[in-house]
Amino acid sequence: MMKKFLAGLFVMGLAGCTVTTEQRVDGTALNYQCEGQSLSVILNNEKQQVNVIIAGEPQLLHQVVSASGAKYSNSKYSFWSKGDTAMVMKGDDIIINDCKLVQ
């Protein structure tokens, strides 16, 4: 009897689960124009992170210590901004430069 009860409880628990391929991103959209290309960034101050598409791949970058401006980084990329300007680095190399906020 207990096995049937636990099995029913398990099935009911699974019924409440959903899987989605879309990820909701909360924050403020910032649009930059950089060297002839656009760069869209979603800034989430509460979580101290940005979401940005770099080289066709979505990247989640977390805020790190910066001497000047704001810097967000993961193990591969960094996004730097100060005032209305920004740039993107891959390691030590600048890959997107001269970004101006257009929003």
XYZ file of N, CA and C in Angstrom:
309
model
N 0.815 -1.184 0.000
C 0.000 0.000 0.000
C 0.869 1.262 0.000
N 1.931 1.246 0.801
C 2.811 2.405 0.887
C 3.532 2.642 -0.432
N 3.896 1.557 -1.146
C 4.587 1.706 -2.431
C 3.685 2.406 -3.441
N 2.393 2.042 -3.462
C 1.455 2.677 -4.392
C 1.292 4.162 -4.052
N 1.238 4.464 -2.773
C 1.097 5.852 -2.353
C 2.311 6.672 -2.788
N 3.516 6.139 -2.549
C 4.737 6.852 -2.925
C 4.855 6.998 -4.440
N 4.464 5.957 -5.184
C 4.505 6.029 -6.647
C 3.542 7.100 -7.147
N 2.346 7.157 -6.566
C 1.370 8.181 -6.956
C 1.869 9.578 -6.621
N 2.489 9.727 -5.484
C 3.039 11.017 -5.079
C 4.153 11.449 -6.030
N 4.985 10.513 -6.441
C 6.069 10.785 -7.385
C 5.520 11.254 -8.730
N 4.509 10.554 -9.249
C 3.897 10.918 -10.531
C 3.260 12.298 -10.439
N 2.587 12.589 -9.335
C 1.973 13.908 -9.172
C 3.037 14.997 -9.111
N 4.152 14.693 -8.499
C 5.250 15.662 -8.437
C 5.815 15.946 -9.810
N 5.938 14.916 -10.638
C 6.439 15.101 -12.000
C 5.476 15.909 -12.847
N 4.204 15.791 -12.590
C 3.214 16.526 -13.374
C 3.398 18.029 -13.217
N 3.946 18.460 -12.113
C 4.170 19.880 -11.891
C 5.453 20.399 -12.505
N 6.283 19.521 -13.054
C 7.547 19.931 -13.655
C 7.353 20.287 -15.114
N 8.027 21.321 -15.544
C 8.014 21.677 -16.960
C 9.435 21.940 -17.404
N 9.689 21.673 -18.648
C 10.991 21.921 -19.241
C 10.792 22.918 -20.360
N 11.617 23.935 -20.383
C 11.518 24.937 -21.433
C 12.901 25.231 -21.988
N 12.960 25.511 -23.282
C 14.241 25.834 -23.898
C 14.505 27.328 -23.862
N 13.489 28.124 -23.541
C 13.670 29.565 -23.454
C 14.121 29.935 -22.055
N 15.050 30.874 -21.990
C 15.508 31.355 -20.697
C 15.120 32.822 -20.593
N 14.428 33.169 -19.560
C 14.015 34.549 -19.354
C 15.191 35.324 -18.782
N 15.471 36.455 -19.380
C 16.572 37.282 -18.927
C 15.997 38.592 -18.400
N 16.226 38.857 -17.118
C 15.753 40.089 -16.495
C 16.861 41.131 -16.533
N 16.466 42.378 -16.737
C 17.449 43.444 -16.684
C 17.122 44.558 -17.643
N 18.091 45.427 -17.832
C 17.969 46.593 -18.696
C 18.716 46.341 -19.991
N 18.040 46.533 -21.117
C 18.675 46.346 -22.426
C 19.497 47.581 -22.769
N 20.750 47.357 -23.132
C 21.645 48.419 -23.580
C 22.113 48.071 -24.984
N 22.023 49.015 -25.893
C 22.432 48.777 -27.275
C 23.610 49.673 -27.622
N 24.659 49.044 -28.147
C 25.879 49.753 -28.517
C 26.110 49.620 -30.017
N 26.763 50.623 -30.588
C 27.251 50.545 -31.963
C 28.774 50.506 -31.869
N 29.368 49.446 -32.418
C 30.800 49.208 -32.271
C 31.429 48.923 -33.632
N 32.346 49.737 -34.072
C 33.112 49.464 -35.291
C 32.266 48.825 -36.386
N 31.109 49.380 -36.686
C 30.276 48.857 -37.765
C 29.385 47.687 -37.400
N 29.342 47.293 -36.153
C 28.454 46.206 -35.729
C 27.698 46.610 -34.471
N 26.585 45.954 -34.254
C 25.764 46.218 -33.073
C 26.125 45.243 -31.969
N 25.976 45.698 -30.736
C 26.195 44.855 -29.569
C 25.059 45.129 -28.598
N 24.285 44.097 -28.272
C 23.179 44.218 -27.320
C 23.565 43.540 -26.020
N 23.353 44.243 -24.931
C 23.728 43.771 -23.605
C 22.506 43.887 -22.698
N 22.260 42.853 -21.901
C 21.222 42.909 -20.870
C 21.939 43.025 -19.530
N 21.756 44.155 -18.878
C 22.403 44.443 -17.606
C 21.446 44.134 -16.463
N 21.892 43.311 -15.518
C 21.111 43.009 -14.321
C 21.926 43.464 -13.113
N 21.641 44.680 -12.641
C 22.382 45.234 -11.500
C 22.174 44.430 -10.229
N 20.961 43.908 -10.040
C 20.656 43.148 -8.826
C 21.545 41.909 -8.713
N 21.735 41.215 -9.822
C 22.569 40.006 -9.830
C 24.022 40.308 -10.178
N 24.331 41.571 -10.485
C 25.678 42.000 -10.859
C 26.224 41.166 -12.013
N 25.440 41.125 -13.104
C 25.847 40.352 -14.273
C 25.274 40.960 -15.543
N 25.863 40.580 -16.679
C 25.334 40.962 -17.984
C 25.201 39.715 -18.843
N 24.243 39.753 -19.759
C 24.082 38.731 -20.785
C 24.377 39.407 -22.107
N 25.227 38.790 -22.913
C 25.619 39.383 -24.192
C 25.918 38.260 -25.181
N 25.643 38.504 -26.459
C 25.981 37.526 -27.503
C 27.330 37.932 -28.078
N 28.304 37.055 -27.972
C 29.647 37.301 -28.491
C 30.002 36.154 -29.422
N 30.396 36.480 -30.639
C 30.749 35.478 -31.649
C 29.608 34.479 -31.843
N 28.374 34.978 -31.795
C 27.202 34.140 -32.039
C 26.772 33.271 -30.877
N 27.443 33.375 -29.746
C 27.128 32.544 -28.577
C 26.711 33.412 -27.394
N 25.627 33.042 -26.698
C 25.243 33.806 -25.502
C 26.274 33.608 -24.388
N 26.626 34.700 -23.745
C 27.605 34.655 -22.661
C 27.013 35.324 -21.426
N 27.177 34.691 -20.293
C 26.799 35.262 -19.004
C 28.089 35.712 -18.328
N 28.198 37.003 -18.071
C 29.404 37.572 -17.477
C 29.052 38.177 -16.120
N 29.866 37.884 -15.120
C 29.625 38.377 -13.761
C 30.549 39.552 -13.463
N 30.054 40.488 -12.669
C 30.833 41.673 -12.347
C 32.071 41.299 -11.545
N 33.196 41.920 -11.923
C 34.463 41.718 -11.226
C 35.029 43.090 -10.865
N 36.048 43.108 -10.045
C 36.663 44.358 -9.611
C 37.306 45.056 -10.800
N 37.086 46.365 -10.879
C 37.647 47.180 -11.950
C 38.169 48.477 -11.350
N 39.331 48.925 -11.827
C 39.893 50.183 -11.335
C 39.058 51.371 -11.790
N 38.432 51.237 -12.964
C 37.631 52.331 -13.507
C 36.525 51.748 -14.369
N 35.316 52.266 -14.256
C 34.195 51.752 -15.038
C 33.661 50.460 -14.446
N 32.922 49.713 -15.266
C 32.340 48.437 -14.840
C 32.898 47.326 -15.718
N 33.280 46.224 -15.101
C 33.840 45.087 -15.833
C 33.068 43.835 -15.452
N 32.700 43.054 -16.471
C 31.992 41.786 -16.297
C 32.793 40.736 -17.039
N 32.934 39.559 -16.452
C 33.827 38.574 -17.043
C 33.365 37.150 -16.757
N 33.769 36.230 -17.648
C 33.690 34.796 -17.376
C 35.059 34.225 -17.716
N 35.193 32.942 -17.870
C 36.509 32.354 -18.108
C 37.066 32.667 -19.496
N 36.233 33.214 -20.392
C 36.658 33.437 -21.773
C 36.620 34.904 -22.197
N 35.560 35.633 -21.824
C 35.342 36.997 -22.306
C 35.203 37.993 -21.164
N 35.464 39.270 -21.503
C 35.216 40.385 -20.586
C 34.493 41.488 -21.337
N 33.555 42.127 -20.666
C 32.850 43.296 -21.186
C 33.162 44.446 -20.250
N 33.746 45.524 -20.794
C 34.091 46.712 -20.015
C 33.219 47.856 -20.470
N 32.719 48.636 -19.534
C 31.986 49.846 -19.906
C 32.348 50.966 -18.942
N 32.336 52.174 -19.496
C 32.559 53.371 -18.683
C 31.777 54.488 -19.345
N 30.809 55.022 -18.616
C 29.950 56.046 -19.205
C 29.174 55.465 -20.376
N 29.279 56.090 -21.544
C 28.565 55.632 -22.741
C 29.439 54.813 -23.684
N 30.618 54.378 -23.230
C 31.520 53.609 -24.088
C 31.729 52.207 -23.521
N 32.124 51.284 -24.403
C 32.352 49.899 -23.970
C 33.294 49.191 -24.937
N 33.779 48.031 -24.514
C 34.572 47.147 -25.370
C 34.436 45.723 -24.858
N 34.791 44.762 -25.722
C 34.752 43.341 -25.371
C 36.139 42.765 -25.612
N 36.596 41.961 -24.656
C 37.903 41.318 -24.778
C 37.750 39.803 -24.711
N 38.629 39.118 -25.425
C 38.770 37.667 -25.320
C 40.171 37.448 -24.781
N 40.242 37.027 -23.537
C 41.547 36.969 -22.877
C 42.101 38.377 -22.758
N 43.312 38.592 -23.287
C 43.935 39.916 -23.259
C 43.738 40.695 -24.549
N 43.023 40.127 -25.516
C 42.841 40.759 -26.822
C 41.496 41.462 -26.922
N 41.517 42.706 -27.386
C 40.279 43.441 -27.647
C 39.696 42.909 -28.951
N 38.462 42.384 -28.894
C 37.840 41.832 -30.104
C 36.702 42.704 -30.625
N 36.123 43.523 -29.768
C 35.097 44.491 -30.177
C 35.439 45.795 -29.462
N 35.640 46.867 -30.237
C 36.133 48.109 -29.665
C 35.300 49.299 -30.116
N 35.562 50.423 -29.517
C 34.917 51.690 -29.880
C 33.395 51.602 -29.852
N 32.847 51.005 -28.821
C 31.391 50.874 -28.688
C 30.821 52.132 -28.044
N 29.768 52.639 -28.642
C 29.063 53.820 -28.137
C 27.610 53.438 -27.865
N 27.115 53.814 -26.705
C 25.729 53.541 -26.334
C 24.803 54.331 -27.248
N 23.836 53.646 -27.876
C 22.926 54.303 -28.818
C 21.498 54.352 -28.311
N 21.226 53.762 -27.211
C 19.867 53.701 -26.663
C 19.361 55.053 -26.277
